[in-house]
Coordinates of C-alpha atoms (C1' of nucleotides) in Angstrom, one line a residue:
Chain A
M5 CA 133.5 123.5 157.8
I6 CA 132.1 126.9 158.1
Q7 CA 134.2 129.4 156.2
A8 CA 134.2 133.2 156.1
P9 CA 131.5 134.3 153.5
K10 CA 132.6 134.6 149.9
G11 CA 134.5 137.8 149.4
T12 CA 135.2 138.4 153.1
Y13 CA 138.4 137.7 155.0
D14 CA 139.8 137.7 158.5
V15 CA 142.3 140.4 159.4
L16 CA 144.7 138.2 161.3
P17 CA 147.2 139.3 163.9
A18 CA 150.0 139.2 161.3
D19 CA 148.0 141.6 159.1
Q20 CA 147.6 144.2 161.8
P21 CA 150.9 146.2 161.6
A22 CA 150.4 147.2 158.0
R23 CA 146.8 148.3 158.7
R24 CA 147.8 150.2 161.8
L25 CA 150.5 152.0 159.8
L26 CA 147.9 153.1 157.2
E27 CA 145.7 154.3 160.0
T28 CA 148.5 156.2 161.6
H29 CA 149.6 157.9 158.4
A30 CA 146.0 158.8 157.5
Q31 CA 145.5 160.3 161.0
R32 CA 148.6 162.3 160.8
I33 CA 148.3 163.6 157.3
L34 CA 144.6 164.4 157.4
G35 CA 144.6 165.5 161.0
A36 CA 147.4 168.0 160.3
A37 CA 145.3 169.4 157.5
G38 CA 142.3 170.0 159.8
Y39 CA 140.2 166.9 159.0
S40 CA 138.3 165.3 161.8
R41 CA 137.4 161.6 161.9
I42 CA 133.8 160.5 161.5
E43 CA 132.2 157.2 161.8
T44 CA 128.7 156.5 160.4
P45 CA 126.5 153.4 160.8
A46 CA 127.3 150.3 158.8
F47 CA 123.8 150.4 157.3
E48 CA 121.6 153.2 156.2
A49 CA 118.1 153.7 154.7
T50 CA 118.3 152.2 151.2
E51 CA 116.8 155.4 149.9
L52 CA 120.0 157.3 150.9
F53 CA 122.0 155.4 148.3
A54 CA 119.2 155.2 145.7
R55 CA 119.0 159.0 145.8
G56 CA 122.7 159.8 146.5
V57 CA 124.6 157.3 144.4
G58 CA 122.0 157.2 141.7
E59 CA 119.3 154.7 140.7
A60 CA 120.9 153.8 137.4
T61 CA 124.4 153.0 138.8
D62 CA 125.7 149.4 139.0
I63 CA 126.1 149.9 142.7
V64 CA 122.4 150.5 143.3
Q65 CA 121.2 148.2 140.5
K66 CA 123.0 145.0 141.5
E67 CA 125.6 145.4 144.2
M68 CA 123.7 146.5 147.4
Y69 CA 123.1 144.2 150.4
S70 CA 119.6 145.4 151.2
F71 CA 117.3 143.9 153.8
D72 CA 114.0 144.6 155.5
D73 CA 114.4 145.7 159.1
G74 CA 111.3 143.8 160.1
G75 CA 109.1 146.9 160.2
G76 CA 108.8 147.3 156.4
R77 CA 111.7 149.6 156.0
S78 CA 114.5 148.8 153.6
L79 CA 118.0 149.1 154.9
T80 CA 121.3 148.7 153.1
L81 CA 124.8 147.9 154.1
R82 CA 126.7 151.0 153.1
P83 CA 128.3 150.5 149.6
E84 CA 130.2 153.8 149.8
G85 CA 131.0 156.6 152.2
T86 CA 130.2 159.9 150.7
A87 CA 126.4 159.7 150.9
P88 CA 126.4 158.7 154.6
V89 CA 128.8 161.5 155.5
C90 CA 126.6 164.0 153.7
R91 CA 123.5 162.6 155.5
A92 CA 125.3 163.1 158.8
Y93 CA 126.3 166.6 157.8
I94 CA 122.7 167.5 157.1
E95 CA 121.3 165.6 160.1
H96 CA 123.6 167.3 162.6
G97 CA 123.2 170.8 161.1
M98 CA 126.9 171.0 160.3
H99 CA 126.3 173.9 158.0
K100 CA 126.3 176.0 161.1
L101 CA 129.9 175.0 161.8
P102 CA 132.6 177.2 160.4
A103 CA 133.0 176.2 156.8
P104 CA 134.3 174.2 155.3
V105 CA 133.6 171.0 157.3
K106 CA 136.5 168.6 156.7
L107 CA 136.0 165.0 157.6
W108 CA 137.8 161.7 157.1
Y109 CA 136.9 158.1 157.8
L110 CA 138.4 154.6 157.8
S111 CA 135.5 152.2 157.6
S112 CA 134.3 149.0 155.9
F113 CA 131.9 148.9 153.0
F114 CA 129.9 146.2 151.3
R115 CA 129.1 145.4 147.7
A116 CA 127.7 142.2 146.3
E117 CA 130.3 141.7 143.5
N118 CA 132.2 138.7 142.4
P119 CA 135.5 138.9 144.4
Q120 CA 138.9 138.9 142.8
R121 CA 142.3 140.3 143.5
G122 CA 141.8 143.6 145.3
R123 CA 138.0 143.4 145.2
Y124 CA 136.0 142.1 148.1
R125 CA 132.4 142.1 149.3
Q126 CA 133.4 143.6 152.6
F127 CA 136.2 146.0 152.0
W128 CA 137.8 149.0 153.8
Q129 CA 138.2 152.5 152.5
V130 CA 140.0 155.5 153.9
G131 CA 138.2 158.6 152.7
A132 CA 138.2 162.4 153.1
E133 CA 135.5 164.9 152.4
V134 CA 135.4 168.7 152.3
I135 CA 131.9 170.2 152.5
G136 CA 131.3 173.9 152.0
A137 CA 134.2 174.9 149.8
A138 CA 133.7 175.5 146.1
G139 CA 137.1 176.8 145.0
P140 CA 139.7 174.8 143.1
E141 CA 142.0 175.0 146.1
A142 CA 139.8 172.4 147.9
D143 CA 140.1 170.1 144.9
A144 CA 143.9 170.4 144.6
E145 CA 144.4 170.1 148.4
L146 CA 142.5 166.9 148.5
I147 CA 144.4 165.4 145.6
V148 CA 147.7 166.4 147.2
L149 CA 146.7 164.8 150.5
L150 CA 145.8 161.5 148.9
L151 CA 149.0 161.6 147.0
E152 CA 150.9 162.1 150.2
L153 CA 149.2 159.2 151.9
L154 CA 149.9 156.9 148.9
E155 CA 153.6 158.0 148.9
E156 CA 153.9 157.6 152.6
M157 CA 152.6 154.0 152.3
G158 CA 155.1 153.3 149.6
V159 CA 152.4 152.5 147.0
S160 CA 154.4 151.8 143.8
G161 CA 153.7 152.7 140.1
T162 CA 151.0 155.2 140.7
R163 CA 149.5 157.4 138.0
L164 CA 147.0 160.2 138.5
R165 CA 144.3 160.7 136.0
L166 CA 142.2 163.9 136.0
A167 CA 139.1 165.0 134.2
S168 CA 136.2 167.4 134.6
L169 CA 132.6 166.4 134.2
G170 CA 131.0 169.8 134.3
Q171 CA 127.4 170.0 135.4
P172 CA 124.9 167.2 135.1
E173 CA 123.1 169.1 132.3
T174 CA 126.4 169.4 130.4
R175 CA 127.0 165.8 130.9
G176 CA 123.5 164.8 129.8
A177 CA 123.7 166.7 126.6
Y178 CA 127.2 165.4 125.9
R179 CA 126.1 161.8 126.5
A180 CA 123.3 162.3 124.0
E181 CA 125.8 163.8 121.5
L182 CA 128.2 160.9 122.0
S183 CA 125.5 158.3 121.6
E184 CA 124.4 159.9 118.4
Y185 CA 127.9 160.0 117.1
L186 CA 128.4 156.3 118.0
R187 CA 125.1 155.3 116.3
A188 CA 126.2 157.1 113.2
H189 CA 129.4 155.0 113.2
A190 CA 127.8 151.8 114.5
D191 CA 129.0 149.5 111.7
E192 CA 132.6 150.4 112.4
L193 CA 132.4 149.6 116.1
A194 CA 133.2 146.3 117.9
P195 CA 129.9 144.4 118.7
E196 CA 130.2 144.7 122.4
V197 CA 130.8 148.4 122.2
R198 CA 127.8 148.7 119.8
S199 CA 125.6 146.9 122.3
R200 CA 126.4 149.4 125.0
I201 CA 125.9 152.6 123.1
E202 CA 122.8 153.5 125.1
L203 CA 123.9 151.8 128.4
N204 CA 127.3 153.2 128.8
P205 CA 128.7 155.1 125.7
M206 CA 131.7 156.3 127.6
R207 CA 133.1 152.8 127.7
A208 CA 133.7 153.0 124.0
F209 CA 136.8 155.1 124.8
D210 CA 138.4 152.2 126.6
S211 CA 138.0 149.7 123.7
N212 CA 141.1 147.9 122.3
D213 CA 139.3 147.2 119.0
P214 CA 141.1 149.0 116.1
G215 CA 138.0 150.0 114.3
T216 CA 136.5 151.4 117.5
R217 CA 139.7 153.2 118.4
A218 CA 139.6 154.9 114.9
V219 CA 136.1 156.0 115.5
M220 CA 136.8 157.3 119.0
A221 CA 139.7 159.4 117.8
G222 CA 137.2 161.6 116.1
A223 CA 134.6 161.4 118.9
P224 CA 133.5 164.5 120.8
K225 CA 135.1 165.0 124.2
L226 CA 133.3 166.1 127.3
I227 CA 136.1 168.4 128.3
E228 CA 135.5 170.4 125.1
R229 CA 131.9 170.9 126.0
L230 CA 132.4 172.3 129.5
A231 CA 130.6 175.5 130.4
P232 CA 133.0 178.5 130.8
E233 CA 132.8 178.5 134.6
D234 CA 133.5 174.8 134.8
A235 CA 136.4 175.0 132.4
E236 CA 137.8 177.9 134.5
H237 CA 137.4 175.9 137.7
F238 CA 139.2 173.0 136.1
A239 CA 142.0 175.2 134.8
G240 CA 142.3 176.5 138.4
V241 CA 142.8 173.0 139.8
R242 CA 145.3 172.2 137.1
A243 CA 147.3 175.4 137.8
L244 CA 147.6 174.5 141.5
L245 CA 148.7 171.0 140.8
D246 CA 151.2 172.2 138.2
A247 CA 152.6 174.7 140.7
A248 CA 152.9 171.9 143.3
G249 CA 154.8 169.7 140.9
V250 CA 152.1 167.0 140.9
R251 CA 152.3 164.9 137.8
Y252 CA 149.0 163.9 136.2
E253 CA 147.4 163.2 132.9
I254 CA 144.1 164.5 131.6
D255 CA 141.9 161.6 130.7
P256 CA 138.7 162.7 129.0
T257 CA 137.4 159.1 129.2
L258 CA 137.7 158.9 133.0
V259 CA 134.4 157.6 134.3
R260 CA 133.2 156.7 137.8
G261 CA 130.3 154.7 138.9
L262 CA 128.6 157.2 141.0
D263 CA 126.1 159.7 139.6
Y264 CA 126.7 162.5 142.1
Y265 CA 130.0 163.8 140.6
T266 CA 130.3 167.3 139.1
R267 CA 133.3 169.1 137.8
T268 CA 136.6 167.6 139.0
L269 CA 137.1 163.9 138.8
F270 CA 140.3 162.0 139.6
E271 CA 141.7 158.6 140.1
F272 CA 145.0 157.2 141.2
T273 CA 146.0 153.8 139.7
S274 CA 148.8 151.5 140.4
D275 CA 150.4 149.1 138.0
A276 CA 151.3 146.9 141.0
L277 CA 147.7 145.8 141.1
G278 CA 145.8 143.4 138.9
A279 CA 142.8 144.2 136.9
Q280 CA 141.4 146.3 139.7
S281 CA 144.1 149.0 139.2
G282 CA 142.4 151.9 140.9
V283 CA 143.8 152.6 144.4
G284 CA 141.8 155.6 145.1
G285 CA 139.8 158.3 143.5
G286 CA 137.1 160.9 144.0
G287 CA 135.6 164.1 142.8
R288 CA 133.4 167.0 143.4
Y289 CA 129.7 166.6 144.2
D290 CA 128.3 170.1 144.3
R291 CA 124.6 169.0 144.0
L292 CA 124.6 166.0 146.4
I293 CA 123.8 167.8 149.7
E294 CA 120.9 169.6 148.1
Q295 CA 119.7 166.4 146.5
L296 CA 119.6 164.7 149.9
G297 CA 117.5 167.5 151.4
G298 CA 120.1 170.0 152.7
Q299 CA 120.8 173.5 151.6
A300 CA 122.8 173.8 148.4
T301 CA 126.4 173.2 149.5
P302 CA 129.4 172.3 147.4
G303 CA 131.4 169.2 148.4
I304 CA 134.4 167.2 147.2
G305 CA 136.0 164.0 148.5
W306 CA 137.9 160.8 147.8
A307 CA 138.1 157.3 149.0
A308 CA 141.0 154.9 148.7
G309 CA 140.9 151.1 149.0
V310 CA 142.7 149.8 152.0
E311 CA 143.3 146.3 150.5
R312 CA 144.6 147.9 147.3
I313 CA 146.9 150.2 149.1
L314 CA 148.3 147.3 151.0
L315 CA 148.6 145.2 147.9
A316 CA 150.6 147.8 146.1
A317 CA 152.7 148.7 149.1
P318 CA 155.9 146.8 150.2
V319 CA 155.2 143.9 152.5
M320 CA 156.0 144.8 156.1
P321 CA 158.1 142.4 158.1
A322 CA 156.1 141.6 161.2
A323 CA 157.9 143.3 164.1
A324 CA 158.2 141.1 167.1
E325 CA 156.2 142.3 170.1
L326 CA 158.4 143.0 173.2
V327 CA 158.0 140.6 176.1
D328 CA 159.8 141.6 179.3
L329 CA 158.9 138.6 181.4
L330 CA 157.4 135.1 181.2
V331 CA 156.4 133.6 184.5
T332 CA 156.3 129.9 184.9
V333 CA 156.7 127.3 187.7
A334 CA 159.3 124.7 188.4
E335 CA 156.8 122.0 189.3
R336 CA 153.7 122.0 187.3
D337 CA 151.6 120.6 190.1
S338 CA 152.7 123.0 192.8
R339 CA 149.6 125.0 193.6
P340 CA 151.4 127.5 195.9
A341 CA 153.9 128.1 193.1
R342 CA 151.2 128.7 190.5
A343 CA 149.5 131.2 192.8
V344 CA 152.7 133.1 193.3
A345 CA 153.4 133.0 189.5
F346 CA 150.0 134.5 188.9
E347 CA 150.7 137.3 191.4
I348 CA 154.1 138.0 190.0
A349 CA 152.7 138.4 186.4
R350 CA 150.1 140.7 187.7
E351 CA 152.5 142.8 189.7
A352 CA 154.8 143.0 186.7
R353 CA 152.1 144.4 184.5
R354 CA 151.1 146.9 187.1
A355 CA 154.7 148.0 187.1
G356 CA 154.4 148.6 183.3
L357 CA 156.2 145.5 182.1
A358 CA 154.9 143.3 179.3
A359 CA 154.5 140.1 181.3
Q360 CA 152.9 136.8 180.4
L361 CA 152.0 133.9 182.6
E362 CA 152.6 130.4 181.2
L363 CA 149.1 129.1 180.9
T364 CA 149.3 125.7 179.2
G365 CA 151.1 123.7 181.9
R366 CA 154.1 122.9 179.7
S367 CA 157.2 121.3 181.0
L368 CA 159.9 123.7 182.2
K369 CA 162.0 122.9 179.2
S370 CA 159.1 123.7 176.9
A371 CA 158.3 126.8 178.8
L372 CA 161.9 128.1 178.3
K373 CA 161.6 127.2 174.6
H374 CA 158.4 129.1 174.5
A375 CA 160.0 132.1 176.2
D376 CA 162.7 132.0 173.7
R377 CA 160.3 132.2 170.8
L378 CA 158.4 135.0 172.4
K379 CA 161.7 136.8 172.7
A380 CA 161.1 137.3 176.4
R381 CA 164.0 139.1 178.2
Y382 CA 163.4 137.4 181.5
V383 CA 161.8 134.2 182.8
A384 CA 160.8 133.8 186.4
I385 CA 160.6 130.2 187.5
V386 CA 158.7 130.0 190.7
N387 CA 160.0 127.2 193.0
D388 CA 157.4 127.4 195.7
A389 CA 155.5 129.9 197.7
D390 CA 158.7 131.7 198.8
T391 CA 161.4 131.6 196.1
A392 CA 161.9 131.9 192.4
Q393 CA 164.7 131.8 189.9
L394 CA 165.0 134.8 187.7
R395 CA 166.7 134.0 184.4
D396 CA 168.1 136.5 182.0
M397 CA 167.4 135.0 178.6
T398 CA 170.0 137.1 176.7
G399 CA 173.0 135.9 178.8
G400 CA 171.6 132.9 180.6
Q401 CA 172.6 134.1 184.1
Q402 CA 170.2 133.1 186.8
H403 CA 169.8 133.6 190.4
E404 CA 167.4 132.8 193.2
L405 CA 165.4 135.4 195.0
A406 CA 162.2 135.8 196.9
G407 CA 159.1 135.7 194.8
G408 CA 158.1 139.2 195.9
A409 CA 161.5 140.6 194.7
V410 CA 161.3 139.5 191.1
V411 CA 159.7 142.6 189.6
A412 CA 161.9 144.9 191.5
A413 CA 165.0 143.0 190.3
I414 CA 163.9 143.3 186.6
L415 CA 163.2 147.0 187.0
R416 CA 166.6 147.5 188.5
G417 CA 168.3 145.3 185.8
S418 CA 166.6 146.9 182.8
R419 CA 167.2 150.5 183.9
L420 CA 169.6 152.1 181.5
Chain B
rG23 C1' 125.8 136.6 136.3
rU24 C1' 129.8 134.3 132.6
rG25 C1' 134.7 132.0 131.6
rG26 C1' 140.0 129.9 132.8
rG27 C1' 143.1 127.7 136.7
rC28 C1' 143.3 125.1 141.3
rG29 C1' 141.3 121.9 145.6
rU30 C1' 146.1 115.8 149.5
rA31 C1' 148.0 117.0 157.4
rG32 C1' 147.6 123.8 160.9
rC33 C1' 151.3 125.8 156.7
rU34 C1' 154.3 124.7 151.9
rC35 C1' 154.0 120.6 148.9
rA36 C1' 155.2 115.2 146.8
rG37 C1' 152.3 111.0 145.2
rC38 C1' 154.9 107.9 137.8
rU39 C1' 150.8 105.2 132.8
rG40 C1' 144.6 103.4 138.9
rG41 C1' 147.1 98.8 143.7
rU42 C1' 143.7 101.0 149.6
rA43 C1' 148.5 108.1 151.8
rG44 C1' 154.2 110.7 152.4
rA45 C1' 158.0 114.8 153.3
rG46 C1' 159.6 119.5 155.3
rC47 C1' 158.0 123.3 158.7
rU48 C1' 154.9 124.0 163.1
rC49 C1' 153.2 121.9 167.7
rC50 C1' 153.8 118.3 172.0
rU51 C1' 157.1 114.8 174.7
rG52 C1' 161.9 112.9 175.6
rG53 C1' 167.5 112.7 175.3
rU54 C1' 169.2 116.8 180.2
rU55 C1' 167.2 112.6 188.4
rG56 C1' 162.9 120.7 186.8
rU57 C1' 166.4 125.1 182.8
rG58 C1' 165.8 127.8 176.1
rG59 C1' 168.2 129.1 171.4
rU60 C1' 171.9 123.9 167.7
rC61 C1' 171.3 118.7 167.2
rC62 C1' 168.9 113.7 167.7
rA63 C1' 164.6 110.5 168.6
rG64 C1' 159.5 109.8 169.2
rG65 C1' 154.4 111.5 169.0
rC66 C1' 149.8 114.4 167.7
rG67 C1' 147.6 115.5 163.1
rG68 C1' 144.4 113.6 156.7
rU69 C1' 136.2 111.3 155.6
rC70 C1' 142.9 112.9 149.7
rG71 C1' 136.6 119.6 149.1
rU72 C1' 131.7 116.8 148.7
rG73 C1' 128.4 113.3 146.1
rG74 C1' 127.8 109.8 142.4
rG75 C1' 129.9 106.5 138.5
rU76 C1' 133.7 103.1 135.9
rU77 C1' 136.8 99.1 138.1
rC78 C1' 138.5 93.3 141.7
rG79 C1' 140.6 98.0 143.4
rA80 C1' 140.3 105.5 142.6
rG81 C1' 144.2 110.7 145.8
rU82 C1' 145.0 109.0 140.6
rC83 C1' 139.9 108.1 135.3
rC84 C1' 134.5 110.1 134.2
rC85 C1' 130.1 113.2 135.7
rA86 C1' 128.0 116.5 139.0
rU87 C1' 128.4 119.9 142.9
rC88 C1' 130.7 123.2 146.4
rG89 C1' 134.8 126.2 147.6
rC90 C1' 139.2 129.2 146.5
rU91 C1' 141.5 132.1 142.8
rC92 C1' 142.3 135.0 138.4
rA93 C1' 139.7 137.4 134.6
rC94 C1' 135.1 139.7 132.0
rC95 C1' 131.8 143.4 134.0
rC96 C1' 132.3 147.2 137.4
rC97 C1' 134.9 149.6 140.9
rA98 C1' 138.2 151.2 146.2

RNA sequence: GUGGGCGUAGCUCAGCUGGUAGAGCUCCUGGUUGUGGUCCAGGCGGUCGUGGGUUCGAGUCCCAUCGCUCACCCCA
């Protein structure tokens, strides 16, 4: 049996209402704040991600679906949304639009990871980007919008973690300082932490090992090393969030797997999820546009995982679709009756009714049973070319009328 | 890439220490000489993930393999 590829899944009809709700909320919340929807290609030049996301990141190193386009160019199924949006911003000269440019998207992304709860190889993200605004208001606004979306969806047990990374130079210097500190205390660290000192020293902050924790308590924090302007920007963001009554915690150990972040970094987690507890997060990327060949332009954005939001949100009962009319025939083999039934269904739809034609040739008993399950209000049973029975399924009353009068009778009957 | 758990009808599952497959739901037909929602009866539907092995005999034991799932890692 051919199955969906590992880490992918079918969005079945029963799954649609919850997704549609998310899309509706995103459209309303972001649209009201002046964000326009954008859709970029599912694949891009590999170089876009190598340069944008960063050569050294896990995403670029081992998680990209890359392929040759047949002409010697390397393309990659997009693993994230910010770099493509920035590429589109540059390509279409959006810097000439009134700043800032505010965009949102709801798209699927691809990463070659081992799947688990809340983590797929093709997954969906809703994301928002503000390009061309450097002040802390943009940061705070974006955070508040994501919070509103999560609240609107009923995502439970959320926490907001906040940090500032400063500038890449600050971060580089800090990283060297931290590595040096860890090396000096190497014999007190857990082996797996020790082996990652050069690779990812920040992970040492997450360790549960007692010895490591003791060492980390005295370790230098990036937030303490921020340049004055960056510290001021961060204080500005915090002041706005405080004033808005948004609860958050400062987490100096917050790390994200993309190299382009500067200054503000944030992440919402939910304890309703499994190991993949992040529902959405983002940060500022003031160097990215320039790095991709545009004019130096500040930017900030977030992305939230659709699957994770849905996992952490209450399950939606599938609302039954309304069916006004099911059209069937009294005698399965009557061709004239079938022709009239076809015409009645068509006429009903043109009149704005939700009308279905019985298509499988079931017995009349079965057709009525079917209508009952569909929650159809009326069933039209076509006798022959001229007459039909119109049955009201709520009460069971039924009367005979001309086939051409069925739709009019329903419209009369359902008028309130 | 690594580790744990699990793979029996479309779905949810049963099948004791090995004796050559079952239930409920769904679906279809009939009970109603065309008329639903309850009820009753019948029917459709399974190479027991796959391939080897042990055995007179394997869904049941052993090995391998594939898939799903959770976790590590990382992230949405």
